[in-house]
Amino acid sequence: MFNLKSEIYLKIIFLFSSISLISAYFIEYVLGHQPCNLCLIERIPYGLSIILISIILILKKNEKFFIVLLILTFVFSFTISLYHLGIEQSIFEESNVCTPKNFSENITKEDLLNQLSKRIINCKDVTFRVFGLSLTTINIVISLLFIITLKKVYTNYEKKK
């Protein structure tokens, strides 16, 4: 069983993950800033963390296993965000994730019109900043803080055993 301090850390991560997802959807749908494909992928760890923390807090079983999954989730988030920052800063070339569908294959007229009607955002184009930082940069910091915090939660769990 977790101690109170570990549970508070998990609730804080749950809260920040929720706020991050709500903010991302607010920026997209209310403010009208379209995300690139990597931005969409960077949302996945936050949704997954909400599910995993809910499982930990409700079931109160296998906490150690779910904490390891949370750490891996945010390592993935950190890695994807670091790669995305590298694309934004022109350190890396844009990958296939960032480019539209390949039209060299046989496609229908409807597929072509559908693809052309979508506004395609390049992964290196920063459309929204907070305090001069791209959301990807902020995601790197948040992911790193979550990894450190979850490592502490895991260590506290090990000490209690």
Short mmCIF file of C-alpha atoms in Angstrom, two decimals:
data_model
loop_
_atom_site.label_atom_id
_atom_site.label_comp_id
_atom_site.label_asym_id
_atom_site.label_seq_id
_atom_site.Cartn_x
_atom_site.Cartn_y
_atom_site.Cartn_z
CA MET A 1 0.00 0.00 0.00
CA PHE A 2 1.22 3.46 -0.84
CA ASN A 3 1.99 6.04 1.73
CA LEU A 4 0.12 9.33 1.62
CA LYS A 5 3.01 11.20 0.01
CA SER A 6 3.18 8.83 -2.97
CA GLU A 7 -0.57 9.05 -3.46
CA ILE A 8 -0.37 12.86 -3.49
CA TYR A 9 2.36 12.72 -6.15
CA LEU A 10 0.17 10.48 -8.30
CA LYS A 11 -2.81 12.80 -7.86
CA ILE A 12 -0.67 15.78 -8.90
CA ILE A 13 0.49 13.93 -12.03
CA PHE A 14 -3.14 12.98 -12.71
CA LEU A 15 -4.17 16.64 -12.37
CA PHE A 16 -1.35 17.94 -14.60
CA SER A 17 -2.08 15.26 -17.21
CA SER A 18 -5.74 16.26 -17.23
CA ILE A 19 -4.91 19.95 -17.49
CA SER A 20 -2.41 19.22 -20.29
CA LEU A 21 -5.01 17.35 -22.36
CA ILE A 22 -7.73 19.92 -21.72
CA SER A 23 -5.29 22.70 -22.68
CA ALA A 24 -4.26 20.90 -25.88
CA TYR A 25 -7.89 20.50 -26.96
CA PHE A 26 -8.67 24.10 -25.96
CA ILE A 27 -5.75 25.39 -28.04
CA GLU A 28 -6.85 23.25 -30.98
CA TYR A 29 -10.63 23.66 -30.98
CA VAL A 30 -11.20 27.02 -29.29
CA LEU A 31 -8.11 28.99 -30.29
CA GLY A 32 -7.89 27.31 -33.71
CA HIS A 33 -4.23 26.21 -33.70
CA GLN A 34 -3.94 22.97 -35.66
CA PRO A 35 -1.50 20.39 -34.21
CA CYS A 36 0.96 18.44 -36.32
CA ASN A 37 1.00 14.64 -36.23
CA LEU A 38 3.77 14.53 -33.61
CA CYS A 39 1.79 16.92 -31.40
CA LEU A 40 -1.12 14.48 -31.57
CA ILE A 41 1.18 11.58 -30.63
CA GLU A 42 2.52 13.61 -27.68
CA ARG A 43 -0.99 13.63 -26.18
CA ILE A 44 -1.14 9.84 -25.88
CA PRO A 45 1.05 9.54 -22.74
CA TYR A 46 -1.15 12.01 -20.87
CA GLY A 47 -4.30 10.04 -21.63
CA LEU A 48 -2.56 6.79 -20.77
CA SER A 49 -1.27 8.23 -17.48
CA ILE A 50 -4.80 9.27 -16.49
CA ILE A 51 -5.95 5.68 -17.05
CA LEU A 52 -2.99 4.10 -15.24
CA ILE A 53 -3.20 6.43 -12.23
CA SER A 54 -6.95 5.82 -12.00
CA ILE A 55 -6.24 2.08 -11.91
CA ILE A 56 -3.63 2.55 -9.17
CA LEU A 57 -5.87 4.74 -7.02
CA ILE A 58 -9.01 2.62 -7.46
CA LEU A 59 -7.65 -0.93 -7.37
CA LYS A 60 -4.74 -0.34 -4.99
CA LYS A 61 -3.12 -3.51 -6.34
CA ASN A 62 0.03 -4.04 -8.39
CA GLU A 63 1.11 -0.46 -7.76
CA LYS A 64 4.74 -1.23 -8.50
CA PHE A 65 3.88 -2.63 -11.94
CA PHE A 66 1.70 0.36 -12.86
CA ILE A 67 4.34 2.82 -11.65
CA VAL A 68 6.88 1.16 -13.96
CA LEU A 69 4.35 1.50 -16.81
CA LEU A 70 3.92 5.19 -15.94
CA ILE A 71 7.68 5.74 -15.96
CA LEU A 72 7.94 4.04 -19.36
CA THR A 73 5.00 6.12 -20.61
CA PHE A 74 6.77 9.36 -19.77
CA VAL A 75 10.12 8.11 -21.07
CA PHE A 76 8.27 7.62 -24.37
CA SER A 77 6.77 11.12 -24.03
CA PHE A 78 10.19 12.61 -23.32
CA THR A 79 11.77 10.81 -26.28
CA ILE A 80 9.05 11.79 -28.76
CA SER A 81 9.12 15.39 -27.53
CA LEU A 82 12.90 15.57 -27.77
CA TYR A 83 12.71 14.24 -31.34
CA HIS A 84 9.97 16.77 -32.14
CA LEU A 85 12.10 19.60 -30.72
CA GLY A 86 14.96 18.40 -32.91
CA ILE A 87 12.68 18.72 -35.94
CA GLU A 88 11.52 22.18 -34.83
CA GLN A 89 15.15 23.30 -34.49
CA SER A 90 16.13 21.69 -37.85
CA ILE A 91 18.47 19.22 -36.14
CA PHE A 92 16.52 16.30 -37.62
CA GLU A 93 14.72 15.97 -40.93
CA GLU A 94 10.96 15.56 -40.84
CA SER A 95 9.94 11.92 -40.82
CA ASN A 96 7.05 10.22 -42.60
CA VAL A 97 4.92 10.89 -39.52
CA CYS A 98 5.12 14.59 -40.36
CA THR A 99 4.30 14.36 -44.05
CA PRO A 100 0.98 13.81 -45.78
CA LYS A 101 -0.07 10.54 -47.36
CA ASN A 102 2.02 9.34 -50.29
CA PHE A 103 0.04 9.95 -53.48
CA SER A 104 2.20 7.73 -55.67
CA GLU A 105 -0.03 4.77 -54.86
CA ASN A 106 -3.44 4.24 -56.44
CA ILE A 107 -5.96 6.47 -54.72
CA THR A 108 -9.48 7.53 -55.46
CA LYS A 109 -10.59 11.01 -56.36
CA GLU A 110 -12.41 11.21 -53.02
CA ASP A 111 -9.23 10.31 -51.10
CA LEU A 112 -7.31 13.02 -52.92
CA LEU A 113 -10.00 15.65 -52.29
CA ASN A 114 -10.26 14.62 -48.65
CA GLN A 115 -6.49 14.90 -48.18
CA LEU A 116 -6.35 18.29 -49.92
CA SER A 117 -9.20 19.64 -47.81
CA LYS A 118 -7.22 19.00 -44.62
CA ARG A 119 -4.79 21.66 -43.52
CA ILE A 120 -1.46 19.91 -43.11
CA ILE A 121 0.83 21.26 -40.40
CA ASN A 122 4.55 20.60 -40.66
CA CYS A 123 6.18 19.26 -37.51
CA LYS A 124 8.78 22.01 -37.60
CA ASP A 125 6.19 24.80 -37.65
CA VAL A 126 5.45 26.05 -34.13
CA THR A 127 1.92 27.46 -34.21
CA PHE A 128 1.52 28.18 -30.50
CA ARG A 129 3.94 29.33 -27.80
CA VAL A 130 3.70 29.88 -24.05
CA PHE A 131 6.24 32.31 -22.58
CA GLY A 132 8.18 32.02 -25.85
CA LEU A 133 8.45 28.22 -25.58
CA SER A 134 6.85 25.73 -27.92
CA LEU A 135 4.45 23.24 -26.39
CA THR A 136 6.98 20.54 -27.31
CA THR A 137 9.63 22.21 -25.15
CA ILE A 138 7.18 22.46 -22.26
CA ASN A 139 6.29 18.80 -22.77
CA ILE A 140 9.96 17.85 -22.46
CA VAL A 141 10.20 19.61 -19.09
CA ILE A 142 6.92 18.13 -17.81
CA SER A 143 7.85 14.62 -18.94
CA LEU A 144 11.25 14.85 -17.26
CA LEU A 145 9.70 16.11 -14.02
CA PHE A 146 7.15 13.27 -14.12
CA ILE A 147 9.91 10.68 -14.68
CA ILE A 148 11.86 12.02 -11.69
CA THR A 149 8.74 12.15 -9.52
CA LEU A 150 7.63 8.66 -10.49
CA LYS A 151 11.12 7.32 -9.82
CA LYS A 152 10.79 8.79 -6.32
CA VAL A 153 7.35 7.17 -5.91
CA TYR A 154 8.81 3.84 -7.04
CA THR A 155 11.73 4.19 -4.61
CA ASN A 156 9.31 5.01 -1.76
CA TYR A 157 7.29 1.93 -2.66
CA GLU A 158 10.43 -0.22 -2.51
CA LYS A 159 11.38 1.20 0.91
CA LYS A 160 7.97 0.34 2.34
CA LYS A 161 8.36 -3.35 1.44
#
